[in-house]
Tab-separated table of C-alpha atoms in Angstrom:
chain	number	residue	atom	x	y	z
A	1	MET	CA	-1.539	-12.172	35.194
A	2	GLY	CA	-4.757	-13.622	33.854
A	3	GLN	CA	-5.858	-12.939	30.342
A	4	ARG	CA	-8.342	-10.145	29.864
A	5	SER	CA	-11.656	-11.500	28.542
A	6	LYS	CA	-12.709	-10.183	25.183
A	7	THR	CA	-16.215	-8.935	24.694
A	8	PRO	CA	-17.660	-9.973	21.291
A	9	VAL	CA	-17.961	-7.004	18.983
A	10	ASN	CA	-21.668	-7.652	18.353
A	11	ALA	CA	-22.293	-7.493	22.125
A	12	ILE	CA	-20.964	-3.978	22.599
A	13	ASP	CA	-24.068	-1.846	23.169
A	14	GLY	CA	-25.814	-4.112	20.622
A	15	PHE	CA	-24.224	-1.944	17.999
A	16	SER	CA	-22.990	-4.440	15.389
A	17	GLU	CA	-26.022	-6.661	15.112
A	18	PRO	CA	-28.456	-4.096	13.838
A	19	PHE	CA	-25.868	-2.908	11.286
A	20	ASP	CA	-25.309	-6.549	10.189
A	21	ARG	CA	-29.031	-6.871	9.532
A	22	LEU	CA	-29.134	-3.547	7.714
A	23	ARG	CA	-26.109	-4.513	5.631
A	24	ALA	CA	-27.752	-7.813	4.647
A	25	ALA	CA	-30.908	-5.925	3.702
A	26	LEU	CA	-28.939	-3.547	1.495
A	27	GLU	CA	-27.108	-6.334	-0.212
A	28	ALA	CA	-30.413	-8.149	-0.858
A	29	SER	CA	-32.125	-5.113	-2.253
A	30	CYS	CA	-29.249	-4.066	-4.498
A	31	VAL	CA	-30.032	-0.424	-3.788
A	32	VAL	CA	-26.541	0.914	-4.332
A	33	GLY	CA	-23.139	-0.065	-5.663
A	34	VAL	CA	-19.778	1.491	-6.409
A	35	TRP	CA	-17.772	1.246	-9.682
A	36	ASP	CA	-14.203	2.228	-10.583
A	37	TRP	CA	-13.235	2.378	-14.280
A	38	ASP	CA	-9.493	2.446	-15.168
A	39	ILE	CA	-9.726	4.098	-18.581
A	40	VAL	CA	-6.128	3.583	-19.400
A	41	ARG	CA	-6.257	-0.211	-18.818
A	42	SER	CA	-9.848	-0.547	-20.096
A	43	THR	CA	-10.929	-2.423	-16.946
A	44	VAL	CA	-13.755	-1.888	-14.454
A	45	VAL	CA	-13.903	-2.902	-10.803
A	46	TYR	CA	-17.229	-3.216	-8.988
A	47	ASP	CA	-18.281	-3.771	-5.373
A	48	ALA	CA	-20.847	-6.627	-4.823
A	49	GLY	CA	-23.782	-4.387	-5.350
A	50	ALA	CA	-22.607	-2.993	-8.682
A	51	ALA	CA	-21.412	-6.399	-9.879
A	52	ARG	CA	-24.871	-7.867	-9.262
A	53	LEU	CA	-26.647	-4.999	-10.927
A	54	LEU	CA	-24.364	-4.449	-13.971
A	55	ALA	CA	-22.545	-7.757	-14.558
A	56	GLY	CA	-25.295	-10.037	-13.207
A	57	ASP	CA	-23.006	-11.778	-10.742
A	58	PRO	CA	-21.932	-10.521	-7.328
A	59	ALA	CA	-19.025	-13.020	-7.318
A	60	LEU	CA	-17.400	-10.697	-9.913
A	61	ALA	CA	-16.917	-8.049	-7.228
A	62	ASP	CA	-13.349	-6.692	-6.711
A	63	LYS	CA	-12.090	-8.188	-9.966
A	64	ASP	CA	-10.764	-6.509	-13.109
A	65	LEU	CA	-13.546	-6.814	-15.688
A	66	ASP	CA	-13.357	-6.079	-19.405
A	67	GLY	CA	-16.056	-3.952	-21.103
A	68	LEU	CA	-18.269	-6.751	-22.211
A	69	THR	CA	-18.327	-8.506	-18.886
A	70	SER	CA	-18.809	-5.296	-16.939
A	71	MET	CA	-21.994	-4.519	-18.939
A	72	ALA	CA	-23.389	-8.091	-19.239
A	73	ALA	CA	-26.679	-7.222	-17.491
A	74	VAL	CA	-27.426	-4.032	-19.388
A	75	HIS	CA	-30.685	-4.229	-21.406
A	76	PRO	CA	-29.909	-5.073	-25.042
A	77	ALA	CA	-31.821	-2.043	-26.213
A	78	ASP	CA	-29.714	0.230	-24.065
A	79	HIS	CA	-26.320	-1.386	-24.498
A	80	ALA	CA	-25.060	0.535	-27.709
A	81	TRP	CA	-26.643	3.718	-26.385
A	82	LEU	CA	-24.881	3.418	-23.006
A	83	LEU	CA	-21.580	2.394	-24.552
A	84	ASP	CA	-21.563	5.515	-26.679
A	85	HIS	CA	-22.132	7.785	-23.690
A	86	VAL	CA	-19.485	5.958	-21.667
A	87	GLN	CA	-16.961	6.559	-24.478
A	88	GLN	CA	-17.952	10.286	-24.624
A	89	ALA	CA	-17.424	10.583	-20.876
A	90	SER	CA	-14.003	9.042	-21.170
A	91	ARG	CA	-12.990	11.697	-23.691
A	92	THR	CA	-14.523	14.802	-22.069
A	93	GLY	CA	-14.315	14.180	-18.348
A	94	GLY	CA	-16.473	15.771	-15.756
A	95	LEU	CA	-19.722	14.723	-14.168
A	96	VAL	CA	-22.105	12.327	-15.965
A	97	VAL	CA	-25.430	11.115	-14.615
A	98	ALA	CA	-27.374	8.464	-16.708
A	99	GLU	CA	-30.462	6.366	-16.395
A	100	TYR	CA	-30.761	3.056	-18.203
A	101	ARG	CA	-32.146	-0.468	-17.881
A	102	VAL	CA	-30.661	-3.782	-16.812
A	103	VAL	CA	-32.105	-7.284	-16.858
A	104	ALA	CA	-31.887	-9.050	-13.525
A	105	GLN	CA	-31.113	-12.744	-13.151
A	106	ASP	CA	-34.786	-13.547	-12.832
A	107	GLY	CA	-35.532	-11.687	-16.070
A	108	THR	CA	-37.081	-8.636	-14.537
A	109	VAL	CA	-36.206	-5.212	-15.958
A	110	ARG	CA	-34.701	-2.729	-13.451
A	111	TRP	CA	-33.891	0.961	-13.940
A	112	LEU	CA	-30.542	2.208	-12.732
A	113	LEU	CA	-29.076	5.639	-12.206
A	114	SER	CA	-25.354	5.885	-12.641
A	115	ARG	CA	-23.518	8.920	-11.305
A	116	GLY	CA	-19.851	9.245	-12.037
A	117	ARG	CA	-17.004	11.628	-12.379
A	118	THR	CA	-14.075	11.290	-14.809
A	119	PHE	CA	-10.661	12.545	-13.795
A	120	LYS	CA	-7.778	13.713	-16.101
A	121	ASP	CA	-4.033	13.601	-15.692
A	122	PRO	CA	-1.926	16.801	-15.853
A	123	ASN	CA	-1.809	16.457	-19.585
A	124	GLY	CA	-5.538	16.588	-19.868
A	125	ARG	CA	-5.993	12.845	-20.663
A	126	ALA	CA	-8.971	11.103	-19.026
A	127	VAL	CA	-7.481	8.314	-16.893
A	128	ARG	CA	-10.078	7.167	-14.401
A	129	SER	CA	-13.813	7.350	-13.653
A	130	ARG	CA	-15.467	6.522	-10.385
A	131	GLY	CA	-19.079	6.546	-9.392
A	132	ILE	CA	-22.132	5.109	-7.640
A	133	ILE	CA	-24.910	3.000	-9.203
A	134	ILE	CA	-28.377	3.121	-7.769
A	135	ASP	CA	-31.489	0.985	-8.382
A	136	ILE	CA	-34.234	3.510	-8.992
A	137	THR	CA	-36.952	1.204	-10.346
A	138	GLU	CA	-39.370	2.112	-7.627
A	139	MET	CA	-39.083	5.830	-8.156
A	140	HIS	CA	-38.580	5.885	-11.963
A	141	GLN	CA	-41.239	7.647	-13.933
A	142	GLY	CA	-41.821	7.048	-17.715
A	143	SER	CA	-39.827	4.806	-19.953
A	144	GLU	CA	-37.253	7.274	-21.370
A	145	ARG	CA	-33.507	6.883	-20.999
A	146	TYR	CA	-31.755	9.868	-19.597
A	147	VAL	CA	-28.324	11.475	-19.611
A	148	PHE	CA	-27.129	14.550	-17.837
A	149	SER	CA	-23.582	15.763	-18.461
A	150	ASN	CA	-22.151	19.005	-17.130
A	151	LEU	CA	-18.378	19.732	-17.248
A	152	SER	CA	-18.540	23.192	-15.898
A	153	ALA	CA	-21.017	23.032	-13.021
A	154	PRO	CA	-19.446	23.587	-9.630
A	155	VAL	CA	-19.399	20.504	-7.267
A	156	ASP	CA	-22.218	20.950	-4.830
A	157	SER	CA	-22.189	19.538	-1.343
A	158	LEU	CA	-24.142	16.411	-2.317
A	159	GLU	CA	-21.773	15.563	-5.198
A	160	ARG	CA	-18.741	16.139	-3.010
A	161	ALA	CA	-20.170	13.989	-0.248
A	162	ALA	CA	-20.776	11.251	-2.836
A	163	ASP	CA	-17.108	11.457	-3.964
A	164	LEU	CA	-15.924	11.223	-0.395
A	165	ALA	CA	-18.207	8.318	0.435
A	166	ILE	CA	-17.018	6.415	-2.648
A	167	GLU	CA	-13.439	6.942	-1.539
A	168	LEU	CA	-14.317	5.935	1.984
A	169	LYS	CA	-15.840	2.608	0.817
A	170	ARG	CA	-12.726	1.926	-1.369
A	171	THR	CA	-10.407	2.633	1.579
A	172	LEU	CA	-12.120	0.220	4.011
A	173	GLU	CA	-10.390	-3.078	4.087
A	174	SER	CA	-11.882	-6.475	4.858
A	175	GLU	CA	-10.489	-6.302	8.395
A	176	THR	CA	-12.522	-3.175	9.083
A	177	PRO	CA	-15.206	-3.940	11.730
A	178	PRO	CA	-18.456	-4.837	10.041
A	179	GLU	CA	-20.409	-2.057	11.674
A	180	ILE	CA	-18.047	0.489	10.017
A	181	ARG	CA	-18.460	-1.079	6.526
A	182	ALA	CA	-22.214	-1.272	7.079
A	183	ALA	CA	-22.240	2.431	8.109
A	184	ALA	CA	-20.452	3.311	4.858
A	185	ASP	CA	-23.022	1.322	2.879
A	186	VAL	CA	-25.899	3.167	4.630
A	187	LEU	CA	-24.266	6.511	3.842
A	188	LEU	CA	-23.886	5.509	0.218
A	189	MET	CA	-27.510	4.314	0.087
A	190	SER	CA	-28.741	7.680	1.520
A	191	LEU	CA	-26.575	9.727	-0.856
A	192	GLY	CA	-27.689	7.485	-3.788
A	193	ARG	CA	-31.293	8.233	-3.115
A	194	ALA	CA	-30.690	11.944	-2.739
A	195	ILE	CA	-28.840	12.016	-6.024
A	196	ALA	CA	-31.557	10.019	-7.701
A	197	ARG	CA	-34.152	12.573	-6.512
A	198	SER	CA	-32.088	15.620	-7.426
A	199	SER	CA	-31.215	14.161	-10.807
A	200	GLY	CA	-34.950	13.832	-11.603
A	201	ASN	CA	-35.250	17.604	-11.078
A	202	ARG	CA	-32.426	18.597	-13.444
């Protein structure tokens, strides 16, 4: 029997190629990224977008980073302020949304919105925090830093969707077809923008 010819993935209905272009555009614009903070081990893992935005180097993606490295790009004037709120979140748990500045590699100042949720073990000890980081420079108004923290508010559909999208991105392996990974990035970007808009109305 002859071998069955394989159709290139990017030739199937032209599906993969547009997603590849969109994925490249997302990575170039640094609109969104995902972070995972292991509170017990005091390490943070970023995807490429978050590594570029917060650590200043996308090559640091998927590596265990210590606190100083993970916040290397944070604006000097916001560093101590942000660290204080991060430590508070690690003690109290729940949802935290914060706006702060970072300094890009070219020296420009960007505004980020970080939305994360801290989880506790059965003994009530905070053990892990996961979230999404969004570049909101274009939609940011004013020059004030901002923190919203609410431990008792119910999880609305947008927050739940963000949690699931973050878990989806973490689940996808490098062997996953590129159009699937690109679709996950598009979903995160859309949720990130919606969260940024809703946070501005809190």
